[in-house]
PDB file of C-alpha atoms and ligand atoms in Angstrom:
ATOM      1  CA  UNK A  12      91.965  92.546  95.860  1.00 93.00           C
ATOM      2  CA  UNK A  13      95.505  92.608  96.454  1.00 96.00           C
ATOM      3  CA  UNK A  14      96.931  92.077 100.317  1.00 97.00           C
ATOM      4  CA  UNK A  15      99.563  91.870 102.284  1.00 97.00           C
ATOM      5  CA  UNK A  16      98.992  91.446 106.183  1.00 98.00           C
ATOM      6  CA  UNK A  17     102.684  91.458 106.829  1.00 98.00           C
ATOM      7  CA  UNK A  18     105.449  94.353 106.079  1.00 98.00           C
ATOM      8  CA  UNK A  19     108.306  95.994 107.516  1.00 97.00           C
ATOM      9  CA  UNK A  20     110.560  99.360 107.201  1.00 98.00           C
ATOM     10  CA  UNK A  21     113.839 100.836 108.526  1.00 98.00           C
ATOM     11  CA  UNK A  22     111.426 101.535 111.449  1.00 98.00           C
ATOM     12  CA  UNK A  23     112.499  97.967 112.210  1.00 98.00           C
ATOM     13  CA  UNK A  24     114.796  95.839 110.086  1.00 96.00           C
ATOM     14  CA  UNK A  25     113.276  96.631 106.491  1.00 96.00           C
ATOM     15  CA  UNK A  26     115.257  98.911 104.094  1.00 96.00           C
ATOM     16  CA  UNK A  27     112.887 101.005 102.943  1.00 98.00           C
ATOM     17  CA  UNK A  28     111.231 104.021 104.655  1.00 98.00           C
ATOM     18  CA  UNK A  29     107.058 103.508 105.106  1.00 98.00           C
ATOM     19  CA  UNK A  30     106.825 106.223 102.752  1.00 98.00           C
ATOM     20  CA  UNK A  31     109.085 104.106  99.881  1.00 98.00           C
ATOM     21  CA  UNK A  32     107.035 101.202 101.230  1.00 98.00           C
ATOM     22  CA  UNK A  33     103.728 102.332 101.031  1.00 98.00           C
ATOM     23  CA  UNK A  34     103.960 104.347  97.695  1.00 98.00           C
ATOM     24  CA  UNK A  35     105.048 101.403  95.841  1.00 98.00           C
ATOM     25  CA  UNK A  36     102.343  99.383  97.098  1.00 98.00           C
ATOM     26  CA  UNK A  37     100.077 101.784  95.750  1.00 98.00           C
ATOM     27  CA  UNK A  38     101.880 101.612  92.811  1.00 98.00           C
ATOM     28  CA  UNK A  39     101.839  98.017  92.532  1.00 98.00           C
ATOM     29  CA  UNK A  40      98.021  97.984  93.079  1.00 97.00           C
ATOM     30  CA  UNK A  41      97.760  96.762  96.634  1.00 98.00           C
ATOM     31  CA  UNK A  42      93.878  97.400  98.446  1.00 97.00           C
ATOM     32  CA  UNK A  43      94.375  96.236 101.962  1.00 97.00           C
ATOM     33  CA  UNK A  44      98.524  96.875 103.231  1.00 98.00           C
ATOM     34  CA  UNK A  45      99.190  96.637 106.921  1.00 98.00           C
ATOM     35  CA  UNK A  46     102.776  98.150 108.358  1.00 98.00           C
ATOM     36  CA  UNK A  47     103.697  95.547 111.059  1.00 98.00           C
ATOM     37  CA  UNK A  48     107.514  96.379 112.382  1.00 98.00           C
ATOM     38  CA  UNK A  49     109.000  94.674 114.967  1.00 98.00           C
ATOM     39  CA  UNK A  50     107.745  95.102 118.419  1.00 98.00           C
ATOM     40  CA  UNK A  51     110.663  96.492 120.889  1.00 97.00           C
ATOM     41  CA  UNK A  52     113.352  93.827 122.082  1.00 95.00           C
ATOM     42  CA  UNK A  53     115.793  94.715 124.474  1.00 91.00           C
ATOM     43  CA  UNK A  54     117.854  92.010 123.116  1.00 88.00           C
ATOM     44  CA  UNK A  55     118.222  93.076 119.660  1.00 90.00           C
ATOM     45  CA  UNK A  56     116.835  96.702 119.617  1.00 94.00           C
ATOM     46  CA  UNK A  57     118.386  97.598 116.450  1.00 94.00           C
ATOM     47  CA  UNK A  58     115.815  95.635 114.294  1.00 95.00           C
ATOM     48  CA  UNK A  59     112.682  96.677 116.581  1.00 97.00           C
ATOM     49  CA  UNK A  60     110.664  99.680 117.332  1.00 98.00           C
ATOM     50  CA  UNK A  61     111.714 100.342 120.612  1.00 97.00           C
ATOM     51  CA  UNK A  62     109.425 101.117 122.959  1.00 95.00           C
ATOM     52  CA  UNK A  63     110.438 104.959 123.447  1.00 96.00           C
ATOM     53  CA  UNK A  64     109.427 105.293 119.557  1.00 97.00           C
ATOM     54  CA  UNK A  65     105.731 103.231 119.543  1.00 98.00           C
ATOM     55  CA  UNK A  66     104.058 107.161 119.415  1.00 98.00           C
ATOM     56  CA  UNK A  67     106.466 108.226 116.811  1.00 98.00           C
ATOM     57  CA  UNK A  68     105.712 105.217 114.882  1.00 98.00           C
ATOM     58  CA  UNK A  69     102.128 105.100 115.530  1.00 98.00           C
ATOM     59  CA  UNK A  70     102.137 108.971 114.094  1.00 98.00           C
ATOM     60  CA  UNK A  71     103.680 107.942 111.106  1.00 98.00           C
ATOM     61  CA  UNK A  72     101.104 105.377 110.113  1.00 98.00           C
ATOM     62  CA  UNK A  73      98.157 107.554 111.009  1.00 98.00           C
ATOM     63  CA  UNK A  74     100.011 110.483 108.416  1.00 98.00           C
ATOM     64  CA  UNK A  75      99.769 107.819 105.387  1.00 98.00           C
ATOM     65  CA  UNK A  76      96.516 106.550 106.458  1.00 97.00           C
ATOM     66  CA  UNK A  77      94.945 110.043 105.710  1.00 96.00           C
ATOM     67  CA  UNK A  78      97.352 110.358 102.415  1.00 97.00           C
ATOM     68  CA  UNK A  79      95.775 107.621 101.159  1.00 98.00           C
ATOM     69  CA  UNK A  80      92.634 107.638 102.427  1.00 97.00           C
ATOM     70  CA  UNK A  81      89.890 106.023  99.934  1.00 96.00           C
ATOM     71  CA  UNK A  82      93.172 104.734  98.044  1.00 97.00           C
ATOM     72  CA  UNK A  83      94.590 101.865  99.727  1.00 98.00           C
ATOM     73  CA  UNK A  84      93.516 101.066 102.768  1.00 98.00           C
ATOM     74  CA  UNK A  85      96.651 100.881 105.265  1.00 98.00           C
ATOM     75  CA  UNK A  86      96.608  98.798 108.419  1.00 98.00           C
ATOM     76  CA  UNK A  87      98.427 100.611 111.768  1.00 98.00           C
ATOM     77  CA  UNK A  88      99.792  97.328 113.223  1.00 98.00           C
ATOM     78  CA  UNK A  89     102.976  95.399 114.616  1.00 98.00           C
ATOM     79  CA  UNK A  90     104.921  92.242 114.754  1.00 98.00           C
ATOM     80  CA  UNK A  91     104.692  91.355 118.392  1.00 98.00           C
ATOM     81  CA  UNK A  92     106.983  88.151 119.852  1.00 98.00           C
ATOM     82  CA  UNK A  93     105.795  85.497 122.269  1.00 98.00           C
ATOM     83  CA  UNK A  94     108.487  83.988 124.475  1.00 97.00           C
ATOM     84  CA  UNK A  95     107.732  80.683 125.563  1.00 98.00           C
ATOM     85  CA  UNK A  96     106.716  80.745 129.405  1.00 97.00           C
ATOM     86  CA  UNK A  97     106.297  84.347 129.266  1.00 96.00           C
ATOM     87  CA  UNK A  98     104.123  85.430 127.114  1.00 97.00           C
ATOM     88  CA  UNK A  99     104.937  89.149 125.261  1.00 97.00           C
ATOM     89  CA  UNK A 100     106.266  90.905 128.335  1.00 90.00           C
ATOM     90  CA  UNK A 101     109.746  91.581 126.757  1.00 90.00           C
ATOM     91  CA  UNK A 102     107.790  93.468 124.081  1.00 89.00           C
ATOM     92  CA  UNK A 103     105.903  95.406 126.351  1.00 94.00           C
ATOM     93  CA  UNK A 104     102.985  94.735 123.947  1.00 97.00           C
ATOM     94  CA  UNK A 105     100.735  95.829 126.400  1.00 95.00           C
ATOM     95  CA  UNK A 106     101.488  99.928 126.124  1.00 95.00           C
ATOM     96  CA  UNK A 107     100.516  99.369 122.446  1.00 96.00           C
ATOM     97  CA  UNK A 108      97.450  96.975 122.622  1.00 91.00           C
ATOM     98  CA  UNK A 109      94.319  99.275 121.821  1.00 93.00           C
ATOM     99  CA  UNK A 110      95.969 101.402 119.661  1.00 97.00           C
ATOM    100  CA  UNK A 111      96.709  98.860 116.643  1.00 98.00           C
ATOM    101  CA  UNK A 112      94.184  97.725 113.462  1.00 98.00           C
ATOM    102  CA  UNK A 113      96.005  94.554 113.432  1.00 98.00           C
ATOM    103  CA  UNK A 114      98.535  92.180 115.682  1.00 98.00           C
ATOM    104  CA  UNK A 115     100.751  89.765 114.893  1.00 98.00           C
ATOM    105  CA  UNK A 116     101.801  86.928 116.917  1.00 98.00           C
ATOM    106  CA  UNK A 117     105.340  85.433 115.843  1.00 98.00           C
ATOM    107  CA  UNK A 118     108.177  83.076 117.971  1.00 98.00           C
ATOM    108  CA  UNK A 119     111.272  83.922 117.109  1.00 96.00           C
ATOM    109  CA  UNK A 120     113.043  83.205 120.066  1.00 97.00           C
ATOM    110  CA  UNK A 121     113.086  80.458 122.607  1.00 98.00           C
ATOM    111  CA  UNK A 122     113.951  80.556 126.102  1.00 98.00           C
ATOM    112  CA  UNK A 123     115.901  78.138 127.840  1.00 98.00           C
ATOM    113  CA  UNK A 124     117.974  77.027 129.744  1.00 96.00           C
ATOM    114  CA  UNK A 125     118.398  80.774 131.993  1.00 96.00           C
ATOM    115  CA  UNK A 126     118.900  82.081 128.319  1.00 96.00           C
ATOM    116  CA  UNK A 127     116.856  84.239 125.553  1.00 96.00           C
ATOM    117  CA  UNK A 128     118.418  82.385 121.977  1.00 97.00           C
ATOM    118  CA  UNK A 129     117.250  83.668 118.312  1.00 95.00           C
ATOM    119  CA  UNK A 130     115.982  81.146 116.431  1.00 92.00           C
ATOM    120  CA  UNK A 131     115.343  83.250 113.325  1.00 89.00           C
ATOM    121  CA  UNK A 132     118.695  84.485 113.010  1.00 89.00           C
ATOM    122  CA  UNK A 133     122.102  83.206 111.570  1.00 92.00           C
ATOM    123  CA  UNK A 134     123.338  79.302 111.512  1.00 94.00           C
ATOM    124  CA  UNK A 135     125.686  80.479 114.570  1.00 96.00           C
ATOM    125  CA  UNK A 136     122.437  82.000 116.208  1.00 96.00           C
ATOM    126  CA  UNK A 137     120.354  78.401 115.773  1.00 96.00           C
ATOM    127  CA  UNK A 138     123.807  76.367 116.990  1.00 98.00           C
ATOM    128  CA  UNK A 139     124.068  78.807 120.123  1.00 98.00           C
ATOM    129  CA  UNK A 140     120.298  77.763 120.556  1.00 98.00           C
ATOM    130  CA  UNK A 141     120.970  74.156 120.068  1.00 98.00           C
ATOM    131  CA  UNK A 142     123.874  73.380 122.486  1.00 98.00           C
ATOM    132  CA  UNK A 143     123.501  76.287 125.032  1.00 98.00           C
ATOM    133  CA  UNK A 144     119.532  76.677 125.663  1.00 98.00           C
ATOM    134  CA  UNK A 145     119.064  72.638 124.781  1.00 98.00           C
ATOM    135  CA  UNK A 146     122.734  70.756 125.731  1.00 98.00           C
ATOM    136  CA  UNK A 147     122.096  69.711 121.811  1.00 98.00           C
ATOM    137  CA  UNK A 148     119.143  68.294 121.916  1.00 98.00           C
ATOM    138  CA  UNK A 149     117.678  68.780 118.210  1.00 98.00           C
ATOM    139  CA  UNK A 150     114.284  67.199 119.116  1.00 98.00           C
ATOM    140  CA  UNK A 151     113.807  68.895 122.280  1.00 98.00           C
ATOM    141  CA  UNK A 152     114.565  72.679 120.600  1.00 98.00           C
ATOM    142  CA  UNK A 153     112.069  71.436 117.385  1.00 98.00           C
ATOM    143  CA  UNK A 154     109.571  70.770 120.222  1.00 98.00           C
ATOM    144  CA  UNK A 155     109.813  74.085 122.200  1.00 98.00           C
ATOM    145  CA  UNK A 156     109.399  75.851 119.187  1.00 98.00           C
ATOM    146  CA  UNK A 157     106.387  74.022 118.038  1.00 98.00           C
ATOM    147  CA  UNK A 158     104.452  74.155 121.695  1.00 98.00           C
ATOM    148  CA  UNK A 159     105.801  77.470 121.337  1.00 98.00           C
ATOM    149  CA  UNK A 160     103.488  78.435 118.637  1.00 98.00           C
ATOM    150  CA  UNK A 161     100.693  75.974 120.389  1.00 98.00           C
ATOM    151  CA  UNK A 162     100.484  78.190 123.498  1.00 98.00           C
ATOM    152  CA  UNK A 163     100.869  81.111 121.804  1.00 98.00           C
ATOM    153  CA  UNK A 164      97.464  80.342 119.505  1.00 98.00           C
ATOM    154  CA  UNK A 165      95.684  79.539 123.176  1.00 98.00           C
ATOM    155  CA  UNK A 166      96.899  82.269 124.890  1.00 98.00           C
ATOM    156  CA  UNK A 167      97.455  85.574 122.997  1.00 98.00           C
ATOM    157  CA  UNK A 168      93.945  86.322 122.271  1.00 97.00           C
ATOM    158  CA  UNK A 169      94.885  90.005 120.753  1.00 97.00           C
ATOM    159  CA  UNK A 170      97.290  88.490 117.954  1.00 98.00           C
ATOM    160  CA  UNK A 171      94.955  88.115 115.096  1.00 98.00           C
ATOM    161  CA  UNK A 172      97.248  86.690 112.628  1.00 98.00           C
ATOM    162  CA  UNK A 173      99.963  83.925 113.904  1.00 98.00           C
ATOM    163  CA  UNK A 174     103.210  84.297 111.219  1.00 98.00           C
ATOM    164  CA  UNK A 175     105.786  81.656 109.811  1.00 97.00           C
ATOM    165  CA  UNK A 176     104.668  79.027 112.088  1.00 97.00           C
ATOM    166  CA  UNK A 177     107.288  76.601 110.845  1.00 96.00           C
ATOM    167  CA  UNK A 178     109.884  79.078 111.243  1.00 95.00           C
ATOM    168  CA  UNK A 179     112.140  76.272 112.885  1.00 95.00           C
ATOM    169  CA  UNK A 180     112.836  75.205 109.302  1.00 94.00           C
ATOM    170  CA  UNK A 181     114.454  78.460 108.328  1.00 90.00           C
ATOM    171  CA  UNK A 182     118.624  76.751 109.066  1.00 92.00           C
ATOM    172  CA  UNK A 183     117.480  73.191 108.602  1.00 93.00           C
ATOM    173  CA  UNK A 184     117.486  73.152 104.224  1.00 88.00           C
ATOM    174  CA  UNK A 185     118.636  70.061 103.064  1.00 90.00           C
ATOM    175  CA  UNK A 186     117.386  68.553 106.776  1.00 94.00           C
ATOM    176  CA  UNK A 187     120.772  70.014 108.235  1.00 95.00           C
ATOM    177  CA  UNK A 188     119.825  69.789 111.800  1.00 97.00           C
ATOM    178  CA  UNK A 189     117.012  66.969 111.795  1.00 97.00           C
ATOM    179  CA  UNK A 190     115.044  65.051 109.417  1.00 98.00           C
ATOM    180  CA  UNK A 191     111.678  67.269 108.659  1.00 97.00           C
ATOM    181  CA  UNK A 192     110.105  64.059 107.409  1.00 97.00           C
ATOM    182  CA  UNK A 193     110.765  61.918 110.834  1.00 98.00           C
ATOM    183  CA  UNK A 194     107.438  61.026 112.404  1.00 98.00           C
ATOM    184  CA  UNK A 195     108.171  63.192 115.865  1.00 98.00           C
ATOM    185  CA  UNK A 196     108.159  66.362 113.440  1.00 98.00           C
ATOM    186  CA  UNK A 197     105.061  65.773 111.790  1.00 98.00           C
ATOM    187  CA  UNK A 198     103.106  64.842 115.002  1.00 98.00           C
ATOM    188  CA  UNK A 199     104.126  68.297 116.102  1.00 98.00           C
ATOM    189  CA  UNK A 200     103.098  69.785 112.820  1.00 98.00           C
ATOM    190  CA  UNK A 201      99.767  67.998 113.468  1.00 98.00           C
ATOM    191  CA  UNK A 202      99.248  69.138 117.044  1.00 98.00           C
ATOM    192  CA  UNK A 203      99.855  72.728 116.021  1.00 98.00           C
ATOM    193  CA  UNK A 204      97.305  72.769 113.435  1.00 98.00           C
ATOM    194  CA  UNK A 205      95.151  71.130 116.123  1.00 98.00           C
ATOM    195  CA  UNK A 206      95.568  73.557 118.375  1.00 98.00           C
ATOM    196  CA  UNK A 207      95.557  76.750 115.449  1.00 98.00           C
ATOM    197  CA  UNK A 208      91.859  74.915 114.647  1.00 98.00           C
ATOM    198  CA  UNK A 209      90.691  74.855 118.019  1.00 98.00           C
ATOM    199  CA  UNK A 210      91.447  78.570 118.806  1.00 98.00           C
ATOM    200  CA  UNK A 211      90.030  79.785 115.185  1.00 98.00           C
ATOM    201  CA  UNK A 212      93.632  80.951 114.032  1.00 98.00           C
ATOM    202  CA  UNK A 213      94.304  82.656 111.033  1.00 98.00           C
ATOM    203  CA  UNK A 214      97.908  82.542 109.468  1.00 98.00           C
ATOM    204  CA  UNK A 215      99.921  83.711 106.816  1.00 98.00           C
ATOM    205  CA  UNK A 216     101.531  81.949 103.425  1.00 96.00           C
ATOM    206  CA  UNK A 217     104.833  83.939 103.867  1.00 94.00           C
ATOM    207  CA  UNK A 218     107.397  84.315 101.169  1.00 81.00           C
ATOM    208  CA  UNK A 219     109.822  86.025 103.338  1.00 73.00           C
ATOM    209  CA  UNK A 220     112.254  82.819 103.324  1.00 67.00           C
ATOM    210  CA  UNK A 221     111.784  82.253 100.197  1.00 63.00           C
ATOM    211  CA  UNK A 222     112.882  85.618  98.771  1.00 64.00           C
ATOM    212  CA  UNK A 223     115.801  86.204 101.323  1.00 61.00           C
ATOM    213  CA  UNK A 224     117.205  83.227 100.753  1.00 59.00           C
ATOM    214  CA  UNK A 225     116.318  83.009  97.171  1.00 54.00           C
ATOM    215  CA  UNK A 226     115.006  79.032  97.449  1.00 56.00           C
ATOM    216  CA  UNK A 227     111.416  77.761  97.502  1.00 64.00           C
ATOM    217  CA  UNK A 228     111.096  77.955 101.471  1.00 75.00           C
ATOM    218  CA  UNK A 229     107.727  79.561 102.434  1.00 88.00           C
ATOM    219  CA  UNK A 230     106.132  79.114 105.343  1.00 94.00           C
ATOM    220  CA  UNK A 231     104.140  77.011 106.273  1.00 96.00           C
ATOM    221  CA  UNK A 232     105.188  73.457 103.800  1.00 95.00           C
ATOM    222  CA  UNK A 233     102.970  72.552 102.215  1.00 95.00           C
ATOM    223  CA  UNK A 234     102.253  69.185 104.410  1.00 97.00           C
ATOM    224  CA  UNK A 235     101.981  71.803 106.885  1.00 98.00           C
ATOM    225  CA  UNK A 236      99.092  73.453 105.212  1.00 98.00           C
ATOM    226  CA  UNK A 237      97.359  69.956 104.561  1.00 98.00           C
ATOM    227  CA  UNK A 238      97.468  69.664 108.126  1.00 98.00           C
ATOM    228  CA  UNK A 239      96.144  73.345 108.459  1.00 98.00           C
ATOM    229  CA  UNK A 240      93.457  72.550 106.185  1.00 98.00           C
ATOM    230  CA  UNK A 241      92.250  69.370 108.240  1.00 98.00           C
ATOM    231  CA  UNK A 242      91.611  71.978 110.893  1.00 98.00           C
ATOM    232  CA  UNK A 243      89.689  74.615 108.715  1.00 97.00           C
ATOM    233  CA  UNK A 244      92.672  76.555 109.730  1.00 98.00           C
ATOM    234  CA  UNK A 245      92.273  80.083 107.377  1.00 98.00           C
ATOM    235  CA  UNK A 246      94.933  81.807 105.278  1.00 98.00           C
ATOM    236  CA  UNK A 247      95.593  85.109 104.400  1.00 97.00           C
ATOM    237  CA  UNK A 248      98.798  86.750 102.256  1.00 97.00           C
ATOM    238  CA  UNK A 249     101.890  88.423 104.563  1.00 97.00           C
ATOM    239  CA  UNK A 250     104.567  89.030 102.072  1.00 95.00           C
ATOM    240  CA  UNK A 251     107.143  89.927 105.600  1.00 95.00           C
ATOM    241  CA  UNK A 252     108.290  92.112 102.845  1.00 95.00           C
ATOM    242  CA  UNK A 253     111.125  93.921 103.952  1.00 95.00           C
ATOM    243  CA  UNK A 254     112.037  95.591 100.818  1.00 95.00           C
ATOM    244  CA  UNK A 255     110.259  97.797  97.820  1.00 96.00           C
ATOM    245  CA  UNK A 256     111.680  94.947  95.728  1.00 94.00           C
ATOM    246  CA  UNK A 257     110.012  92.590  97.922  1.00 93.00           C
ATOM    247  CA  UNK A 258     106.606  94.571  97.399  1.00 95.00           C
ATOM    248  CA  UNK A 259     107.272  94.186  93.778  1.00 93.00           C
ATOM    249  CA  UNK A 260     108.621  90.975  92.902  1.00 83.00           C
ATOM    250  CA  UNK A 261     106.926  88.195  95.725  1.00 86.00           C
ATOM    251  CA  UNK A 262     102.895  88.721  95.326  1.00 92.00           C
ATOM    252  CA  UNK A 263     102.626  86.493  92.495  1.00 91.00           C
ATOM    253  CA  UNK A 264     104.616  83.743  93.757  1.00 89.00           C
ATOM    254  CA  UNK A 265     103.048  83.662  97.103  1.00 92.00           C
ATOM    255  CA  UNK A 266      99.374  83.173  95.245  1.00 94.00           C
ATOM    256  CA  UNK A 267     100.895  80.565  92.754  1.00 92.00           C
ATOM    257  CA  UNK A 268     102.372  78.946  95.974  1.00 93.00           C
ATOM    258  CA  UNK A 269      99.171  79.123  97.796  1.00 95.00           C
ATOM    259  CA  UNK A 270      97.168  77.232  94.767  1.00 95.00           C
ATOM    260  CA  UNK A 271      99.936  74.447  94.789  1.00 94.00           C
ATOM    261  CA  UNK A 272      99.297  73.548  98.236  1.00 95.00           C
ATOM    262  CA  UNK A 273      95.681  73.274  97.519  1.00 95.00           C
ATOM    263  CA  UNK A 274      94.163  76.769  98.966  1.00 96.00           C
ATOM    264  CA  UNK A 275      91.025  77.949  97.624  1.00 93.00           C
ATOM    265  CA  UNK A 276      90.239  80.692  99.584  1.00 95.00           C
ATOM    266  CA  UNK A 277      92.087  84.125 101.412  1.00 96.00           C
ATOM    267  CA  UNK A 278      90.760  86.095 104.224  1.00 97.00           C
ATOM    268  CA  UNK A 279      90.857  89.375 104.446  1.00 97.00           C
ATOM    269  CA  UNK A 280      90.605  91.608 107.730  1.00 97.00           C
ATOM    270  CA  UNK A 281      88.486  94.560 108.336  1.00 95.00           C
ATOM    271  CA  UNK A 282      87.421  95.982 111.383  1.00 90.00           C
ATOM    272  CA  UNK A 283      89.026  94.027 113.669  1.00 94.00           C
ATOM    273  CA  UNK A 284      87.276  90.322 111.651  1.00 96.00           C
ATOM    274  CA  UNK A 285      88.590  87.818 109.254  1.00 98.00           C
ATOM    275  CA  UNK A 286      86.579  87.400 106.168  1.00 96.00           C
ATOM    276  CA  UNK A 287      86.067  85.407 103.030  1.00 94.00           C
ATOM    277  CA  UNK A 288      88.000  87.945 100.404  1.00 88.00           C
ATOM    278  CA  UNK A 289      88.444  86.036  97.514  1.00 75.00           C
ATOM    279  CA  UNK A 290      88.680  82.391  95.622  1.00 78.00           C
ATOM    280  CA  UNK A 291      91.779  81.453  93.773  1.00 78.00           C
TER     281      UNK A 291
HETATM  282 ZN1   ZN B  14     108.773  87.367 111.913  1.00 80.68          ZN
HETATM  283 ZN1   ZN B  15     108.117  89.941 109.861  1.00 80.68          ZN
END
């Protein structure tokens, strides 16, 4: 078995068509490959599917899932946001519910302060966060992030895989912004996984991070995971492969990466269930 829960295309901010995208992950042997673009954002609608396109995109899919029917099997699904406070209205998530194999549930902005602020985005992006949504207050933007991610795993009962969890860390290498090792952060960390347990959450080992930015940053750390693990948290592969190259060259790493921090075992989803797919 080879998966990836996880993927983009130029129908969001990839940079590869879904046809480039899913013929080399046929070619590179994949069995279970969901197509998850970006849900529409009004703020940024240049990386999303907007909203006027979900039947256009939805067609697409459905075209290569009959191309490669017995093949590969090919997941219609999407990369849905939760904003903190209100939930994935911005997305309007709910015209596509019902019509997807597989949702994911990622934070990648934070609202504060009368403002929407990307926290996934640029240095400038995180610093406009920082002192305009949180008068630059480091610990109380780490925070809102992390309860973030805690009501999102209690609330959004369609997302059935919760992505890059510790996003947050994405501008903070080298503990830039706050010390990742502090006690505050890791009694965060813990009351995520707490929360991912309690709600049966499934998440990702995502390379995207550590591809992009061509360092050892996945997501989640691996003290994160031993966390995760405490709470019989499961884990699955999503490459957030945004690139052929990323098809290619980041399946291997993410499994060796995955074994470091101690996983034994990937789920796989089918029909709408998480289950046992195989043991590393
Ligand atoms: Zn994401
Ligand atoms: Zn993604």
């Amino acid at each position: 078995m080879k998966i990836s829960f996880h993927n983009h295309s130029v129908f969001s901010d990839g940079s590869d068509t879904m046809q480039d995208m899913l013929s080399c992950a046929y070619n590179e042997g994949f069995t279970h490959f969901a197509m998850t673009d970006h849900i529409h954002s009004d703020q940024t609608p240049q990386w999303t599917v907007t909203y006027d396109r979900y039947e256009e995109y939805l067609n697409e899919i459905k075209r290569f899932k009959d191309m490669y029917d017995g093949k590969m099997k090919i997941y219609t699904g999407i990369e849905a946001d939760w904003y903190n406070g209100e939930g994935t209205y911005y997305g309007r998530y709910e015209s596509l519910a019902g019509k997807l194999d597989i949702t994911l549930g990622s934070v990648h902005n934070l609202l504060a302060n009368g403002g929407n602020y990307i926290i996934d985005g640029s240095r400038s992006d995180f610093e406009e966060c920082l002192y305009f949504g949180f008068y630059g207050n480091i610990k109380d933007m780490v925070a809102c992030y992390y309860e973030s991610y805690m009501e999102m795993a209690e609330n959004f009962t369609q997302a059935d895989l919760l992505c890059h969890i510790d996003l947050i860390r994405k501008n903070n290498a080298g503990n830039a912004y706050y010390d990742e090792d502090e006690k505050w952060v890791k009694d965060l960390e813990k009351a995520l996984a707490k929360k991912m347990g309690m709600y049966d959450r499934v998440t990702e080992i995502n390379g995207g991070g550590a591809y992009r930015k061509k360092n050892d940053v996945y997501y989640p750390s691996c003290r994160l995971i031993e966390y995760l693990k405490n709470e019989n948290v499961r884990f699955t592969i999503g490459l957030d492969a945004h690139s052929t190259e990323m098809v290619k060259g980041y399946y291997d790493a993410s499994i060796s990466y995955a074994k470091k921090a101690g996983i034994d075992t990937l789920y796989v989803f089918n029909d709408g269930k998480w289950s046992e797919a195989e043991s590393l």
